[in-house]
CSV table of C-alpha atoms in Angstrom, one decimal:
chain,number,residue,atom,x,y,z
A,48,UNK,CA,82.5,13.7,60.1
A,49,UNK,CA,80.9,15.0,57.2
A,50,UNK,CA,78.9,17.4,58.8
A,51,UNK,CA,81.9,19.3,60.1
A,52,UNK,CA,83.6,18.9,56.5
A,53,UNK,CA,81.0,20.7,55.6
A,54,UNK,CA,81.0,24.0,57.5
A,55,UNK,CA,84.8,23.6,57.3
A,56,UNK,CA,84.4,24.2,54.0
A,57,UNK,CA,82.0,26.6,54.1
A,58,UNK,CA,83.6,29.1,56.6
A,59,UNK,CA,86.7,29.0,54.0
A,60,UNK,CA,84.2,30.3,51.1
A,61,UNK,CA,82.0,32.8,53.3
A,62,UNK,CA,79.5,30.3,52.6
A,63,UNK,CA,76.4,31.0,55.8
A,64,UNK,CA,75.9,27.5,56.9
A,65,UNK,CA,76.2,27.3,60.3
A,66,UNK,CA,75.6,29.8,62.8
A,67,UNK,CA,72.5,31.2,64.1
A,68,UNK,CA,70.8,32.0,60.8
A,69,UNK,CA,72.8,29.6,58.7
A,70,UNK,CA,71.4,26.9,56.3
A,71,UNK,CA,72.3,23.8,58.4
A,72,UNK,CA,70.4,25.5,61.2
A,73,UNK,CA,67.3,25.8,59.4
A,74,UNK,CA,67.5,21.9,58.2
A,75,UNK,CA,67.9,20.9,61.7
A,76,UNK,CA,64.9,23.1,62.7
A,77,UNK,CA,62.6,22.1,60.1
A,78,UNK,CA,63.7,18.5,61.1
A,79,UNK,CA,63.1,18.8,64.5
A,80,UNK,CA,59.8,21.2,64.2
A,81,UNK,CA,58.1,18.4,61.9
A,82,UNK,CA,59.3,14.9,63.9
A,83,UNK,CA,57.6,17.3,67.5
A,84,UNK,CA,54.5,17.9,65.6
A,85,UNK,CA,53.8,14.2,64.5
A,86,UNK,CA,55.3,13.1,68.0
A,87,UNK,CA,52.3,15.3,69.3
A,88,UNK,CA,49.9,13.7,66.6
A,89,UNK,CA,50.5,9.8,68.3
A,90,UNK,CA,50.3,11.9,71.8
A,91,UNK,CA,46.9,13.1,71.4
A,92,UNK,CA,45.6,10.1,68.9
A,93,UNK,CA,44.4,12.7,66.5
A,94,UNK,CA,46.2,15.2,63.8
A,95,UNK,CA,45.8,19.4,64.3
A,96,UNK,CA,42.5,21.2,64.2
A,97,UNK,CA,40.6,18.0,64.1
A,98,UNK,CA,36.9,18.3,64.9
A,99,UNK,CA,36.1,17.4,68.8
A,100,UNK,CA,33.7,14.9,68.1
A,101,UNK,CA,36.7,13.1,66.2
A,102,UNK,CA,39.2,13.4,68.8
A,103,UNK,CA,39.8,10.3,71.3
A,104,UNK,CA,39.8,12.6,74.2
A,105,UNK,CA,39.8,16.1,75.1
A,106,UNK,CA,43.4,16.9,75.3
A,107,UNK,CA,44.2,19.6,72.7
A,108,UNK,CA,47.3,21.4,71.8
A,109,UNK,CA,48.1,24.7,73.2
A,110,UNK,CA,50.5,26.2,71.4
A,111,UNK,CA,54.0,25.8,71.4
A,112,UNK,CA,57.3,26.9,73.6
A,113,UNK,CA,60.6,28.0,72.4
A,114,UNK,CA,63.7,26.1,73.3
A,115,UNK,CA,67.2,26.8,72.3
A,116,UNK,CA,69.2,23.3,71.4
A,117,UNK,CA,72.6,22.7,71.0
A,118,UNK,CA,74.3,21.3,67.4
A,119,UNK,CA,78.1,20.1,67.4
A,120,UNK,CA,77.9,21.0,64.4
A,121,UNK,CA,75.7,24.3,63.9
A,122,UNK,CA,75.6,25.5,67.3
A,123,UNK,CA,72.2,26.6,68.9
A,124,UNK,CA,69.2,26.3,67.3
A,125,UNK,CA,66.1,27.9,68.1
A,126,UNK,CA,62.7,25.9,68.0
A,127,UNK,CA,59.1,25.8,68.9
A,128,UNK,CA,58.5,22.7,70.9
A,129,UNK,CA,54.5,21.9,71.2
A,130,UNK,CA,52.3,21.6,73.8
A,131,UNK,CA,49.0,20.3,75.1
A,132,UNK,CA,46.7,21.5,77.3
A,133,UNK,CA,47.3,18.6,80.1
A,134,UNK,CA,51.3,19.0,79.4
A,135,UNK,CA,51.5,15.3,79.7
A,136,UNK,CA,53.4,15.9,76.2
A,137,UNK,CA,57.0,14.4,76.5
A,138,UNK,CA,59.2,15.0,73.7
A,139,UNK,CA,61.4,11.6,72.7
A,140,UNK,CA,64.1,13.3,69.7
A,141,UNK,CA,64.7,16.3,72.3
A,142,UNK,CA,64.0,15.0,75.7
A,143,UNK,CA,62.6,18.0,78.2
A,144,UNK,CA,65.8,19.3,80.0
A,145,UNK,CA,67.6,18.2,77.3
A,146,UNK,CA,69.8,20.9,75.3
A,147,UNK,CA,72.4,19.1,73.4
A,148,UNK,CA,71.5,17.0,70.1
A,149,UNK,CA,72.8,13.7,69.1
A,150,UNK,CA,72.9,11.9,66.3
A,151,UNK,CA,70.7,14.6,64.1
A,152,UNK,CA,73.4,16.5,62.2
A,153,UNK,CA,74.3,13.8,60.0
A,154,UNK,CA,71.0,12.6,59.3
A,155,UNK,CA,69.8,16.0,58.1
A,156,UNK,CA,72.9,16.8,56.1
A,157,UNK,CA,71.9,13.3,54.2
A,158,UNK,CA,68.5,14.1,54.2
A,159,UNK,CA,68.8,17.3,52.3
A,160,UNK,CA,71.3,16.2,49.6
A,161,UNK,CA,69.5,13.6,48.9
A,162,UNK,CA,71.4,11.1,50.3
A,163,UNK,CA,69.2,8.8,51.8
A,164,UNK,CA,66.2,7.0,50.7
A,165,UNK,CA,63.0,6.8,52.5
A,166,UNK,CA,63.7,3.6,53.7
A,167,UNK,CA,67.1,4.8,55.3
A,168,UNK,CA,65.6,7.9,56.8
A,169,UNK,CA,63.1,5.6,58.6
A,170,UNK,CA,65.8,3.1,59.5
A,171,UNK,CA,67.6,6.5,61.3
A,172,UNK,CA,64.4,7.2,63.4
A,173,UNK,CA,64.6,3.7,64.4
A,174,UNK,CA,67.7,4.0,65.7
A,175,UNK,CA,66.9,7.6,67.7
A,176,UNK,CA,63.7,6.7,68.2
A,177,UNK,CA,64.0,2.6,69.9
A,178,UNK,CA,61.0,1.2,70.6
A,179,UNK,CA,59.8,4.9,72.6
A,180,UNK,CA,57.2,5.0,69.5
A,181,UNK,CA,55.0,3.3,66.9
A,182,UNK,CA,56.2,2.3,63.5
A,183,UNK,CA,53.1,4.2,62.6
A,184,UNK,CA,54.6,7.3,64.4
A,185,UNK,CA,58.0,6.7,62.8
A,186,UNK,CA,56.4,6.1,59.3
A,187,UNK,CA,54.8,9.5,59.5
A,188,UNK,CA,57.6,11.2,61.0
A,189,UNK,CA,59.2,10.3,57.6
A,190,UNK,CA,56.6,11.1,55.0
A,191,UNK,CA,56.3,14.9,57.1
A,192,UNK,CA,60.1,15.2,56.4
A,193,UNK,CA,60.6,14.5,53.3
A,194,UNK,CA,57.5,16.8,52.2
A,195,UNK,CA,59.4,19.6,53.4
A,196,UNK,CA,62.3,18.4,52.3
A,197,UNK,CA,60.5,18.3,48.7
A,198,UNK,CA,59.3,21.7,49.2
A,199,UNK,CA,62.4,23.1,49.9
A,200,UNK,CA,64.3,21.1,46.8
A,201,UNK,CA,61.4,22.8,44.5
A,202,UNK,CA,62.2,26.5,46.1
A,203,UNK,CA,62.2,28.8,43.6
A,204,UNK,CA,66.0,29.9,42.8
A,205,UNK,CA,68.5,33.1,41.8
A,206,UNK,CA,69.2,33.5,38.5
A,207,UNK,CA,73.2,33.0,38.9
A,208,UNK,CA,74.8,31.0,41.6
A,209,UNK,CA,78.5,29.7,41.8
A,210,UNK,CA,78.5,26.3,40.7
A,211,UNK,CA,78.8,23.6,43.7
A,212,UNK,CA,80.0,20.1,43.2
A,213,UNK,CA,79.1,17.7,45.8
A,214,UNK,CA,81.2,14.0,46.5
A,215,UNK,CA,79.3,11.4,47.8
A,216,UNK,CA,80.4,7.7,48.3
A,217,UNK,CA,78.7,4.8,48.9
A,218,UNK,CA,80.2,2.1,51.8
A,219,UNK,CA,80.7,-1.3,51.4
A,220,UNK,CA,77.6,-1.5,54.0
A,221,UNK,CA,75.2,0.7,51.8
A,222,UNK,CA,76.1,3.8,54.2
A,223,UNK,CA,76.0,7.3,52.5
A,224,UNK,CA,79.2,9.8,53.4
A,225,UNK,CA,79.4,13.3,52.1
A,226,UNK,CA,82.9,13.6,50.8
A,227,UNK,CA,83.4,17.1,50.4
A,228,UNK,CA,81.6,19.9,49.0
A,229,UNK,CA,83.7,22.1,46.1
A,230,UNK,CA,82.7,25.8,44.9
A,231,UNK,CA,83.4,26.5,41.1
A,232,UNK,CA,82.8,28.3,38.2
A,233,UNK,CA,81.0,25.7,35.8
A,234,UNK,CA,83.7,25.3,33.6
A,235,UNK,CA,86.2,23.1,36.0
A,236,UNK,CA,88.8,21.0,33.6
A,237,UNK,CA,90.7,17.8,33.8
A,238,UNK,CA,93.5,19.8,36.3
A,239,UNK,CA,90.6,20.7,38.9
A,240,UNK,CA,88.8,16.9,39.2
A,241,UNK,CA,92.6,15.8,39.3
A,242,UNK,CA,93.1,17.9,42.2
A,243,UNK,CA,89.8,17.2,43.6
A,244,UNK,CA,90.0,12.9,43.4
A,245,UNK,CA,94.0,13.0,44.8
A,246,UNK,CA,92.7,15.2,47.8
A,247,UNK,CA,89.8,12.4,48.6
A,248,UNK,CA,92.7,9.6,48.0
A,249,UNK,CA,95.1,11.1,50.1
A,250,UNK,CA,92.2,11.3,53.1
A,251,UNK,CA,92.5,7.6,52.8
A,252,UNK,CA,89.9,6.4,50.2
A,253,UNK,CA,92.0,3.7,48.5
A,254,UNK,CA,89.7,2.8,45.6
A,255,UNK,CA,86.3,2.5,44.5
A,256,UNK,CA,84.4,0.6,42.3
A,257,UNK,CA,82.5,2.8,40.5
A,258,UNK,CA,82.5,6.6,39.7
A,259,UNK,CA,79.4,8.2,38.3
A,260,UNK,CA,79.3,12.1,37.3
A,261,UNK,CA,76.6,14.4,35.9
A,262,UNK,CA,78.4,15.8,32.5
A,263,UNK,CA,81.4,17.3,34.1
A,264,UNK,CA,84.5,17.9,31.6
A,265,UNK,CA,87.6,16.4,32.3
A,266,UNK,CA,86.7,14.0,35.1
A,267,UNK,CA,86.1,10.9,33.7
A,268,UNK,CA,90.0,11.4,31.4
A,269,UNK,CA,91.5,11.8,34.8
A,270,UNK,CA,89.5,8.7,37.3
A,271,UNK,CA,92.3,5.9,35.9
A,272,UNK,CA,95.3,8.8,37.3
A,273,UNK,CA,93.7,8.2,40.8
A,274,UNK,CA,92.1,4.6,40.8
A,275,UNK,CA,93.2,2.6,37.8
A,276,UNK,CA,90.8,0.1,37.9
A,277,UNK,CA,87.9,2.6,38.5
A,278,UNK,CA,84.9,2.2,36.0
A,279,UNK,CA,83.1,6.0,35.3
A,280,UNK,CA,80.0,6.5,34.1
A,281,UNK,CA,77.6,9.2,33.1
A,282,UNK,CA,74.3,9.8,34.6
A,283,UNK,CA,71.9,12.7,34.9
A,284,UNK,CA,71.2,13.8,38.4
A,285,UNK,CA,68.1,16.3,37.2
């Protein structure tokens, strides 16, 4: 899974990804906290602090509750699960008495490096949502996401990082995998993206069609080592 690749990989550079105050852990509670909060929105029939002579009844929210869920991948997670004041709120994405997440870590891993569109990500609540909600519910579910998901991709940054080079292939079915994420220095050469494309080969990835790279030095002199019949192309990513 790509997921677990990924805090592999991250546990081997003392990269904070998982864990209780790790990155993936904050994805999956942002996730979680905005799909609850529109879930809540469809409950009541109206959004947050809306006037009462525009609700549709008088249920209100009334706070929320903490609950402590269960990742494969990041481990516990710690989120604030609304309520109303009739608690006739039933949570579908975590069920009440429910603990342990499924299907979540790969959609948020996507989400946040940009590897799904906003098509997909609805087509992902479709398949952990069924029929338990409206399109309309799903729909905004969605847009709530991938504002926060904007907001954090606009964050402001640190003036010096490590540079981090991300792999991501496309199926023959249109699915989205995260390869494998590297840590560098900038100024990888010809040796390093021959290291890096024999590793994904040996993990079983035969051949692709296409190979598109941001500017990087050396990769595209070394594609035609790995996959001979490769075609690379440049493209910025910014």
């Amino acid at each position: 899974m790509a997921a677990k690749e990924w805090v592999r990989l991250a546990k081997e550079q003392g990269l904070a990804l998982d864990g209780p105050n790790g990155l993936l852990g904050q994805f999956t509670k942002t996730f979680l906290e905005a799909a609850l909060n529109e879930e809540m929105t469809d409950h009541l029939g109206h959004e947050k602090n809306r006037a009462p002579d525009e609700r549709d009844d008088s249920n209100v929210r009334n706070g929320t509750r903490p609950k402590t869920v269960i990742s494969p991948t990041t481990g516990p997670v710690t989120i604030q699960v609304p309520r109303d004041m009739d608690a006739t709120f039933t949570p579908v994405i975590v069920p009440k008495r429910q603990r342990r997440l499924t299907g979540v870590d790969e959609i948020v891993l996507s989400l946040y490096a940009r590897g799904l569109t906003t098509g997909e990500i609805s087509a992902r609540y479709n398949q952990i949502y069924g029929a338990q909600v409206s399109k309309e519910t799903i729909s905004r579910i969605t847009d709530k996401v991938i504002a926060e998901m904007q907001t954090w991709q606009a964050r402001p940054l640190d003036g010096v990082y490590a540079a981090i080079y991300a792999a991501i292939g496309a199926t023959l079915d249109g699915d989205k995998d995260i390869l494998r994420l590297w840590a560098g220095t900038g100024g990888e050469g010809a040796k390093f993206w021959m290291s890096v494309l024999t590793d994904i080969k040996n993990r079983g990835v035969s051949d692709t069609f296409f190979l598109v790279c941001d500017g990087l030095k050396g990769l595209p002199n070394v594609v035609g080592n790995v996959w001979p019949l490769t075609r690379c192309r440049r493209a910025s990513f910014t």
